[in-house]
Amino acid sequence: MSIVILGASASPFVRKVRAFLVEKGQPFELDPVNPFAPPENWREISPLGRIPALRDGERIVNDSSVICQYLERRFPTPPLYPTDDYEFARALWLEEYMDGGVVPLIGPHLFLALVLRPLLAGKPADEATEAAAQKAWDEQAAPMLDYLEDALGDREWFVGSSLSIADLSIASSFVNARHAGFAPARARWPRLRAFLERLWARPSFAKAIAEETPVFGKRSERIAD
Ligand SMILES: N[C@@H](CCC(=O)N[C@@H](CS)C(=O)NCC(=O)O)C(=O)O
């Protein structure tokens, strides 16, 4: 039975599911769906109108977090959720911290404002939009980056001793900031920045980033140290 992700590659939630399947070594297809101009029957597949949805043969699963938990049970190896009770909760919390906290900031203030809208309008963002994005990064994102820097500490992975859903979720969400020309500055968030670079170099992200960058990631050239 074939696995199909329905969604647009630039969505952090779609990218998370994609990376999850690559890490599982499971083949899949990406069927492009733009949630703002969806196919006619989209609400039958995605009752909230959101991407991603996953098609597994005849079955549909919605919501990236639900999809990843489903895939974990469907393809248990390698495990991408910790077995320890508390570490399991930590991994889910960090995923939610991204999905419910960081993405709602990076999405509208950086990616939509500086990448997607200018792309659709065919002209770059104006100065006020640039300034608002920088302010959102400096004032609202900074404490979130502090939290993640602390949560990672000196460890290789956010939770436990191997790659987990927490790492995939964090790495995926910051790709959208990268496309918009923002990454945690090495001087202030050295461990988080090094972590992101390690994760982005994995095949589970490198291929997606290489595909997306020519379309969405031109501003990534301006990322400084
Ligand atoms: N909690 C959902 C969030 C999905 C989500 O918000 N996707 C956005 C694209 S990044 C979307 O489809 N937006 C269209 C809409 O809400 O109408 C998940 O993890 O899958």
PDB file of C-alpha atoms and ligand atoms in Angstrom:
ATOM      1  CA  MET A   1       0.000   0.000   0.000  1.00  0.00           C
ATOM      2  CA  SER A   2       1.327   3.407  -0.868  1.00  0.00           C
ATOM      3  CA  ILE A   3       1.821   6.322   1.488  1.00  0.00           C
ATOM      4  CA  VAL A   4       0.945   9.770   0.167  1.00  0.00           C
ATOM      5  CA  ILE A   5       1.421  13.096   1.957  1.00  0.00           C
ATOM      6  CA  LEU A   6      -1.088  15.672   0.752  1.00  0.00           C
ATOM      7  CA  GLY A   7       0.204  19.172   1.191  1.00  0.00           C
ATOM      8  CA  ALA A   8       2.647  21.864   0.132  1.00  0.00           C
ATOM      9  CA  SER A   9       6.318  21.294   0.735  1.00  0.00           C
ATOM     10  CA  ALA A  10       6.916  24.714   2.315  1.00  0.00           C
ATOM     11  CA  SER A  11       4.582  23.991   5.242  1.00  0.00           C
ATOM     12  CA  PRO A  12       6.542  23.211   8.441  1.00  0.00           C
ATOM     13  CA  PHE A  13       3.928  20.566   9.278  1.00  0.00           C
ATOM     14  CA  VAL A  14       4.233  18.874   5.900  1.00  0.00           C
ATOM     15  CA  ARG A  15       8.044  19.001   6.111  1.00  0.00           C
ATOM     16  CA  LYS A  16       7.929  17.394   9.564  1.00  0.00           C
ATOM     17  CA  VAL A  17       5.917  14.425   8.272  1.00  0.00           C
ATOM     18  CA  ARG A  18       8.161  14.157   5.244  1.00  0.00           C
ATOM     19  CA  ALA A  19      11.306  14.089   7.424  1.00  0.00           C
ATOM     20  CA  PHE A  20       9.630  11.549   9.728  1.00  0.00           C
ATOM     21  CA  LEU A  21       9.017   9.161   6.827  1.00  0.00           C
ATOM     22  CA  VAL A  22      12.545   9.596   5.462  1.00  0.00           C
ATOM     23  CA  GLU A  23      13.968   8.817   8.917  1.00  0.00           C
ATOM     24  CA  LYS A  24      11.756   5.708   8.987  1.00  0.00           C
ATOM     25  CA  GLY A  25      13.139   4.674   5.608  1.00  0.00           C
ATOM     26  CA  GLN A  26       9.606   4.510   4.206  1.00  0.00           C
ATOM     27  CA  PRO A  27       8.956   5.467   0.600  1.00  0.00           C
ATOM     28  CA  PHE A  28       6.168   7.972   0.030  1.00  0.00           C
ATOM     29  CA  GLU A  29       4.810  10.429  -2.494  1.00  0.00           C
ATOM     30  CA  LEU A  30       4.040  14.095  -1.994  1.00  0.00           C
ATOM     31  CA  ASP A  31       0.772  15.106  -3.653  1.00  0.00           C
ATOM     32  CA  PRO A  32       0.786  18.919  -3.822  1.00  0.00           C
ATOM     33  CA  VAL A  33      -2.211  20.597  -2.185  1.00  0.00           C
ATOM     34  CA  ASN A  34      -2.351  24.345  -1.660  1.00  0.00           C
ATOM     35  CA  PRO A  35      -4.670  24.811   1.355  1.00  0.00           C
ATOM     36  CA  PHE A  36      -5.623  28.286   0.119  1.00  0.00           C
ATOM     37  CA  ALA A  37      -6.681  26.981  -3.316  1.00  0.00           C
ATOM     38  CA  PRO A  38      -7.561  23.383  -2.516  1.00  0.00           C
ATOM     39  CA  PRO A  39      -9.059  20.713  -4.749  1.00  0.00           C
ATOM     40  CA  GLU A  40     -12.857  20.440  -4.745  1.00  0.00           C
ATOM     41  CA  ASN A  41     -13.217  17.535  -2.344  1.00  0.00           C
ATOM     42  CA  TRP A  42     -10.552  18.807   0.061  1.00  0.00           C
ATOM     43  CA  ARG A  43     -12.865  19.178   3.101  1.00  0.00           C
ATOM     44  CA  GLU A  44     -13.859  15.531   2.752  1.00  0.00           C
ATOM     45  CA  ILE A  45     -10.190  14.650   3.135  1.00  0.00           C
ATOM     46  CA  SER A  46      -9.228  17.401   5.584  1.00  0.00           C
ATOM     47  CA  PRO A  47     -12.266  18.524   7.616  1.00  0.00           C
ATOM     48  CA  LEU A  48     -10.407  21.609   8.924  1.00  0.00           C
ATOM     49  CA  GLY A  49      -9.064  22.409   5.477  1.00  0.00           C
ATOM     50  CA  ARG A  50      -5.456  22.096   6.623  1.00  0.00           C
ATOM     51  CA  ILE A  51      -2.338  20.430   5.332  1.00  0.00           C
ATOM     52  CA  PRO A  52      -0.918  17.890   5.752  1.00  0.00           C
ATOM     53  CA  ALA A  53      -3.233  14.931   5.371  1.00  0.00           C
ATOM     54  CA  LEU A  54      -1.813  11.460   4.943  1.00  0.00           C
ATOM     55  CA  ARG A  55      -3.238   8.805   2.685  1.00  0.00           C
ATOM     56  CA  ASP A  56      -2.257   5.261   3.603  1.00  0.00           C
ATOM     57  CA  GLY A  57      -3.955   3.080   1.014  1.00  0.00           C
ATOM     58  CA  GLU A  58      -7.671   3.799   1.541  1.00  0.00           C
ATOM     59  CA  ARG A  59      -7.151   5.484   4.915  1.00  0.00           C
ATOM     60  CA  ILE A  60      -6.798   9.188   5.637  1.00  0.00           C
ATOM     61  CA  VAL A  61      -5.067  10.598   8.725  1.00  0.00           C
ATOM     62  CA  ASN A  62      -5.125  14.326   9.581  1.00  0.00           C
ATOM     63  CA  ASP A  63      -2.859  16.658  11.542  1.00  0.00           C
ATOM     64  CA  SER A  64       0.937  16.336  11.459  1.00  0.00           C
ATOM     65  CA  SER A  65       1.229  15.359  15.138  1.00  0.00           C
ATOM     66  CA  VAL A  66      -1.449  12.678  14.807  1.00  0.00           C
ATOM     67  CA  ILE A  67       0.077  11.517  11.529  1.00  0.00           C
ATOM     68  CA  CYS A  68       3.528  11.089  13.095  1.00  0.00           C
ATOM     69  CA  GLN A  69       2.121   9.093  16.015  1.00  0.00           C
ATOM     70  CA  TYR A  70       0.199   6.939  13.550  1.00  0.00           C
ATOM     71  CA  LEU A  71       3.346   6.375  11.486  1.00  0.00           C
ATOM     72  CA  GLU A  72       5.288   5.458  14.613  1.00  0.00           C
ATOM     73  CA  ARG A  73       2.869   2.617  15.282  1.00  0.00           C
ATOM     74  CA  ARG A  74       2.687   1.624  11.650  1.00  0.00           C
ATOM     75  CA  PHE A  75       6.472   1.603  11.183  1.00  0.00           C
ATOM     76  CA  PRO A  76       8.044   1.129  14.622  1.00  0.00           C
ATOM     77  CA  THR A  77      11.669   1.083  13.459  1.00  0.00           C
ATOM     78  CA  PRO A  78      13.673   3.156  14.130  1.00  0.00           C
ATOM     79  CA  PRO A  79      11.681   4.506  17.086  1.00  0.00           C
ATOM     80  CA  LEU A  80      11.168   8.264  16.904  1.00  0.00           C
ATOM     81  CA  TYR A  81       9.381   8.654  20.249  1.00  0.00           C
ATOM     82  CA  PRO A  82      11.149   8.057  23.577  1.00  0.00           C
ATOM     83  CA  THR A  83      10.052   5.002  25.567  1.00  0.00           C
ATOM     84  CA  ASP A  84      10.576   6.622  28.980  1.00  0.00           C
ATOM     85  CA  ASP A  85       7.279   8.173  30.207  1.00  0.00           C
ATOM     86  CA  TYR A  86       8.680  11.581  31.052  1.00  0.00           C
ATOM     87  CA  GLU A  87      10.870  11.805  27.972  1.00  0.00           C
ATOM     88  CA  PHE A  88       7.831  10.886  25.871  1.00  0.00           C
ATOM     89  CA  ALA A  89       5.920  13.778  27.445  1.00  0.00           C
ATOM     90  CA  ARG A  90       8.887  16.129  26.901  1.00  0.00           C
ATOM     91  CA  ALA A  91       9.068  15.188  23.229  1.00  0.00           C
ATOM     92  CA  LEU A  92       5.344  15.850  22.754  1.00  0.00           C
ATOM     93  CA  TRP A  93       5.635  19.127  24.648  1.00  0.00           C
ATOM     94  CA  LEU A  94       8.521  20.359  22.503  1.00  0.00           C
ATOM     95  CA  GLU A  95       6.564  19.438  19.386  1.00  0.00           C
ATOM     96  CA  GLU A  96       3.617  21.433  20.726  1.00  0.00           C
ATOM     97  CA  TYR A  97       5.919  24.317  21.734  1.00  0.00           C
ATOM     98  CA  MET A  98       6.873  24.567  18.068  1.00  0.00           C
ATOM     99  CA  ASP A  99       3.454  23.887  16.508  1.00  0.00           C
ATOM    100  CA  GLY A 100       1.492  26.043  18.927  1.00  0.00           C
ATOM    101  CA  GLY A 101       4.087  28.692  19.844  1.00  0.00           C
ATOM    102  CA  VAL A 102       7.010  29.155  17.486  1.00  0.00           C
ATOM    103  CA  VAL A 103       5.305  28.361  14.159  1.00  0.00           C
ATOM    104  CA  PRO A 104       2.454  30.849  14.770  1.00  0.00           C
ATOM    105  CA  LEU A 105       5.194  33.476  15.106  1.00  0.00           C
ATOM    106  CA  ILE A 106       7.558  32.430  12.307  1.00  0.00           C
ATOM    107  CA  GLY A 107       4.693  31.608   9.899  1.00  0.00           C
ATOM    108  CA  PRO A 108       2.874  34.941   9.603  1.00  0.00           C
ATOM    109  CA  HIS A 109       5.607  37.372  10.705  1.00  0.00           C
ATOM    110  CA  LEU A 110       8.525  35.946   8.734  1.00  0.00           C
ATOM    111  CA  PHE A 111       7.570  33.355   6.122  1.00  0.00           C
ATOM    112  CA  LEU A 112       4.241  34.756   4.923  1.00  0.00           C
ATOM    113  CA  ALA A 113       5.307  38.387   5.211  1.00  0.00           C
ATOM    114  CA  LEU A 114       8.767  38.122   3.657  1.00  0.00           C
ATOM    115  CA  VAL A 115       8.546  35.082   1.375  1.00  0.00           C
ATOM    116  CA  LEU A 116       5.076  33.934   0.368  1.00  0.00           C
ATOM    117  CA  ARG A 117       3.235  37.242  -0.041  1.00  0.00           C
ATOM    118  CA  PRO A 118       6.107  38.877  -1.972  1.00  0.00           C
ATOM    119  CA  LEU A 119       6.290  35.787  -4.187  1.00  0.00           C
ATOM    120  CA  LEU A 120       2.569  35.980  -4.961  1.00  0.00           C
ATOM    121  CA  ALA A 121       2.686  39.758  -5.438  1.00  0.00           C
ATOM    122  CA  GLY A 122       5.808  39.578  -7.604  1.00  0.00           C
ATOM    123  CA  LYS A 123       7.551  42.303  -5.585  1.00  0.00           C
ATOM    124  CA  PRO A 124       9.692  42.351  -2.437  1.00  0.00           C
ATOM    125  CA  ALA A 125       8.299  43.221   0.991  1.00  0.00           C
ATOM    126  CA  ASP A 126       8.324  46.917   1.826  1.00  0.00           C
ATOM    127  CA  GLU A 127      10.498  48.470   4.522  1.00  0.00           C
ATOM    128  CA  ALA A 128       7.748  48.515   7.151  1.00  0.00           C
ATOM    129  CA  THR A 129       7.149  44.766   6.680  1.00  0.00           C
ATOM    130  CA  GLU A 130      10.889  44.089   6.894  1.00  0.00           C
ATOM    131  CA  ALA A 131      11.098  46.150  10.095  1.00  0.00           C
ATOM    132  CA  ALA A 132       8.054  44.398  11.625  1.00  0.00           C
ATOM    133  CA  ALA A 133       9.579  40.991  10.869  1.00  0.00           C
ATOM    134  CA  GLN A 134      12.905  41.980  12.430  1.00  0.00           C
ATOM    135  CA  LYS A 135      11.069  43.289  15.510  1.00  0.00           C
ATOM    136  CA  ALA A 136       9.088  40.045  15.836  1.00  0.00           C
ATOM    137  CA  TRP A 137      12.320  38.056  15.621  1.00  0.00           C
ATOM    138  CA  ASP A 138      14.208  40.285  18.096  1.00  0.00           C
ATOM    139  CA  GLU A 139      11.441  40.666  20.636  1.00  0.00           C
ATOM    140  CA  GLN A 140       9.100  37.673  20.344  1.00  0.00           C
ATOM    141  CA  ALA A 141      11.271  34.917  18.903  1.00  0.00           C
ATOM    142  CA  ALA A 142      14.322  35.651  21.082  1.00  0.00           C
ATOM    143  CA  PRO A 143      12.820  34.364  24.364  1.00  0.00           C
ATOM    144  CA  MET A 144      11.619  31.264  22.536  1.00  0.00           C
ATOM    145  CA  LEU A 145      15.134  30.676  21.220  1.00  0.00           C
ATOM    146  CA  ASP A 146      16.471  31.146  24.777  1.00  0.00           C
ATOM    147  CA  TYR A 147      14.051  28.480  25.973  1.00  0.00           C
ATOM    148  CA  LEU A 148      15.139  26.041  23.263  1.00  0.00           C
ATOM    149  CA  GLU A 149      18.846  26.762  23.852  1.00  0.00           C
ATOM    150  CA  ASP A 150      18.342  25.865  27.527  1.00  0.00           C
ATOM    151  CA  ALA A 151      16.183  22.836  26.749  1.00  0.00           C
ATOM    152  CA  LEU A 152      18.908  21.436  24.484  1.00  0.00           C
ATOM    153  CA  GLY A 153      21.784  22.152  26.848  1.00  0.00           C
ATOM    154  CA  ASP A 154      24.984  20.378  25.857  1.00  0.00           C
ATOM    155  CA  ARG A 155      23.197  17.353  24.465  1.00  0.00           C
ATOM    156  CA  GLU A 156      23.035  16.166  20.897  1.00  0.00           C
ATOM    157  CA  TRP A 157      19.252  15.611  20.889  1.00  0.00           C
ATOM    158  CA  PHE A 158      16.463  17.537  22.591  1.00  0.00           C
ATOM    159  CA  VAL A 159      15.112  14.477  24.386  1.00  0.00           C
ATOM    160  CA  GLY A 160      16.861  11.269  25.366  1.00  0.00           C
ATOM    161  CA  SER A 161      19.820   9.799  23.561  1.00  0.00           C
ATOM    162  CA  SER A 162      18.538   9.570  19.995  1.00  0.00           C
ATOM    163  CA  LEU A 163      16.648  11.487  17.322  1.00  0.00           C
ATOM    164  CA  SER A 164      12.987  12.048  18.194  1.00  0.00           C
ATOM    165  CA  ILE A 165       9.863  13.826  17.011  1.00  0.00           C
ATOM    166  CA  ALA A 166      10.990  16.830  19.091  1.00  0.00           C
ATOM    167  CA  ASP A 167      14.144  17.251  16.984  1.00  0.00           C
ATOM    168  CA  LEU A 168      12.259  16.843  13.702  1.00  0.00           C
ATOM    169  CA  SER A 169       9.607  19.321  14.702  1.00  0.00           C
ATOM    170  CA  ILE A 170      12.135  21.943  15.826  1.00  0.00           C
ATOM    171  CA  ALA A 171      14.353  21.531  12.760  1.00  0.00           C
ATOM    172  CA  SER A 172      11.384  21.695  10.386  1.00  0.00           C
ATOM    173  CA  SER A 173       9.889  24.856  11.842  1.00  0.00           C
ATOM    174  CA  PHE A 174      13.146  26.793  11.643  1.00  0.00           C
ATOM    175  CA  VAL A 175      13.511  26.005   7.934  1.00  0.00           C
ATOM    176  CA  ASN A 176      10.733  28.553   7.372  1.00  0.00           C
ATOM    177  CA  ALA A 177      12.691  31.169   9.321  1.00  0.00           C
ATOM    178  CA  ARG A 178      15.774  30.264   7.284  1.00  0.00           C
ATOM    179  CA  HIS A 179      13.850  30.766   4.034  1.00  0.00           C
ATOM    180  CA  ALA A 180      12.899  34.218   5.328  1.00  0.00           C
ATOM    181  CA  GLY A 181      16.545  35.036   6.085  1.00  0.00           C
ATOM    182  CA  PHE A 182      16.580  34.355   9.834  1.00  0.00           C
ATOM    183  CA  ALA A 183      18.462  31.813  11.951  1.00  0.00           C
ATOM    184  CA  PRO A 184      19.450  31.842  15.638  1.00  0.00           C
ATOM    185  CA  ALA A 185      22.663  33.898  15.862  1.00  0.00           C
ATOM    186  CA  ARG A 186      25.641  31.712  16.711  1.00  0.00           C
ATOM    187  CA  ALA A 187      26.897  34.167  19.334  1.00  0.00           C
ATOM    188  CA  ARG A 188      23.723  34.034  21.450  1.00  0.00           C
ATOM    189  CA  TRP A 189      22.282  30.603  20.646  1.00  0.00           C
ATOM    190  CA  PRO A 190      25.350  28.518  19.670  1.00  0.00           C
ATOM    191  CA  ARG A 191      23.942  25.115  20.627  1.00  0.00           C
ATOM    192  CA  LEU A 192      20.583  25.630  18.948  1.00  0.00           C
ATOM    193  CA  ARG A 193      22.233  26.940  15.773  1.00  0.00           C
ATOM    194  CA  ALA A 194      24.680  24.006  15.636  1.00  0.00           C
ATOM    195  CA  PHE A 195      21.796  21.591  16.276  1.00  0.00           C
ATOM    196  CA  LEU A 196      19.760  23.066  13.404  1.00  0.00           C
ATOM    197  CA  GLU A 197      22.710  22.835  11.040  1.00  0.00           C
ATOM    198  CA  ARG A 198      23.272  19.194  12.015  1.00  0.00           C
ATOM    199  CA  LEU A 199      19.613  18.354  11.443  1.00  0.00           C
ATOM    200  CA  TRP A 200      19.338  20.300   8.182  1.00  0.00           C
ATOM    201  CA  ALA A 201      22.327  18.337   6.853  1.00  0.00           C
ATOM    202  CA  ARG A 202      20.545  15.008   7.376  1.00  0.00           C
ATOM    203  CA  PRO A 203      19.016  13.504   4.219  1.00  0.00           C
ATOM    204  CA  SER A 204      15.577  13.875   5.833  1.00  0.00           C
ATOM    205  CA  PHE A 205      15.917  17.672   5.568  1.00  0.00           C
ATOM    206  CA  ALA A 206      18.674  18.281   3.025  1.00  0.00           C
ATOM    207  CA  LYS A 207      16.613  17.099   0.045  1.00  0.00           C
ATOM    208  CA  ALA A 208      13.524  19.104   1.034  1.00  0.00           C
ATOM    209  CA  ILE A 209      15.609  22.220   1.697  1.00  0.00           C
ATOM    210  CA  ALA A 210      17.443  21.837  -1.627  1.00  0.00           C
ATOM    211  CA  GLU A 211      14.102  21.571  -3.463  1.00  0.00           C
ATOM    212  CA  GLU A 212      12.484  24.460  -1.614  1.00  0.00           C
ATOM    213  CA  THR A 213      15.375  26.928  -1.566  1.00  0.00           C
ATOM    214  CA  PRO A 214      15.330  28.009  -5.237  1.00  0.00           C
ATOM    215  CA  VAL A 215      11.626  28.918  -4.873  1.00  0.00           C
ATOM    216  CA  PHE A 216      11.220  30.038  -1.265  1.00  0.00           C
ATOM    217  CA  GLY A 217      14.698  30.412   0.165  1.00  0.00           C
ATOM    218  CA  LYS A 218      16.441  33.182  -1.757  1.00  0.00           C
ATOM    219  CA  ARG A 219      16.605  35.273   1.418  1.00  0.00           C
ATOM    220  CA  SER A 220      18.544  32.527   3.216  1.00  0.00           C
ATOM    221  CA  GLU A 221      21.658  33.994   1.573  1.00  0.00           C
ATOM    222  CA  ARG A 222      21.459  36.924   3.965  1.00  0.00           C
ATOM    223  CA  ILE A 223      21.777  34.793   7.108  1.00  0.00           C
ATOM    224  CA  ALA A 224      24.853  35.950   8.971  1.00  0.00           C
ATOM    225  CA  ASP A 225      26.689  34.181  11.754  1.00  0.00           C
TER     226      ASP A 225
HETATM  227  N1  LIG B   1      -2.050  21.294  13.735  1.00  0.00           N
HETATM  228  C1  LIG B   1      -1.983  21.147  12.299  1.00  0.00           C
HETATM  229  C2  LIG B   1      -1.662  22.508  11.680  1.00  0.00           C
HETATM  230  C3  LIG B   1      -1.684  22.458  10.159  1.00  0.00           C
HETATM  231  C4  LIG B   1      -1.735  23.840   9.555  1.00  0.00           C
HETATM  232  O1  LIG B   1      -2.089  24.849  10.189  1.00  0.00           O
HETATM  233  N2  LIG B   1      -1.398  23.904   8.260  1.00  0.00           N
HETATM  234  C5  LIG B   1      -1.485  25.161   7.549  1.00  0.00           C
HETATM  235  C6  LIG B   1      -0.361  25.303   6.528  1.00  0.00           C
HETATM  236  S1  LIG B   1       1.217  25.452   7.266  1.00  0.00           S
HETATM  237  C7  LIG B   1      -2.789  25.187   6.779  1.00  0.00           C
HETATM  238  O2  LIG B   1      -3.188  24.194   6.202  1.00  0.00           O
HETATM  239  N3  LIG B   1      -3.454  26.348   6.751  1.00  0.00           N
HETATM  240  C8  LIG B   1      -4.655  26.524   6.010  1.00  0.00           C
HETATM  241  C9  LIG B   1      -5.815  26.841   6.874  1.00  0.00           C
HETATM  242  O3  LIG B   1      -5.698  26.803   8.125  1.00  0.00           O
HETATM  243  O4  LIG B   1      -6.855  27.146   6.316  1.00  0.00           O
HETATM  244  C10 LIG B   1      -0.926  20.115  11.937  1.00  0.00           C
HETATM  245  O5  LIG B   1      -0.010  19.890  12.737  1.00  0.00           O
HETATM  246  O6  LIG B   1      -1.052  19.495  10.880  1.00  0.00           O
END
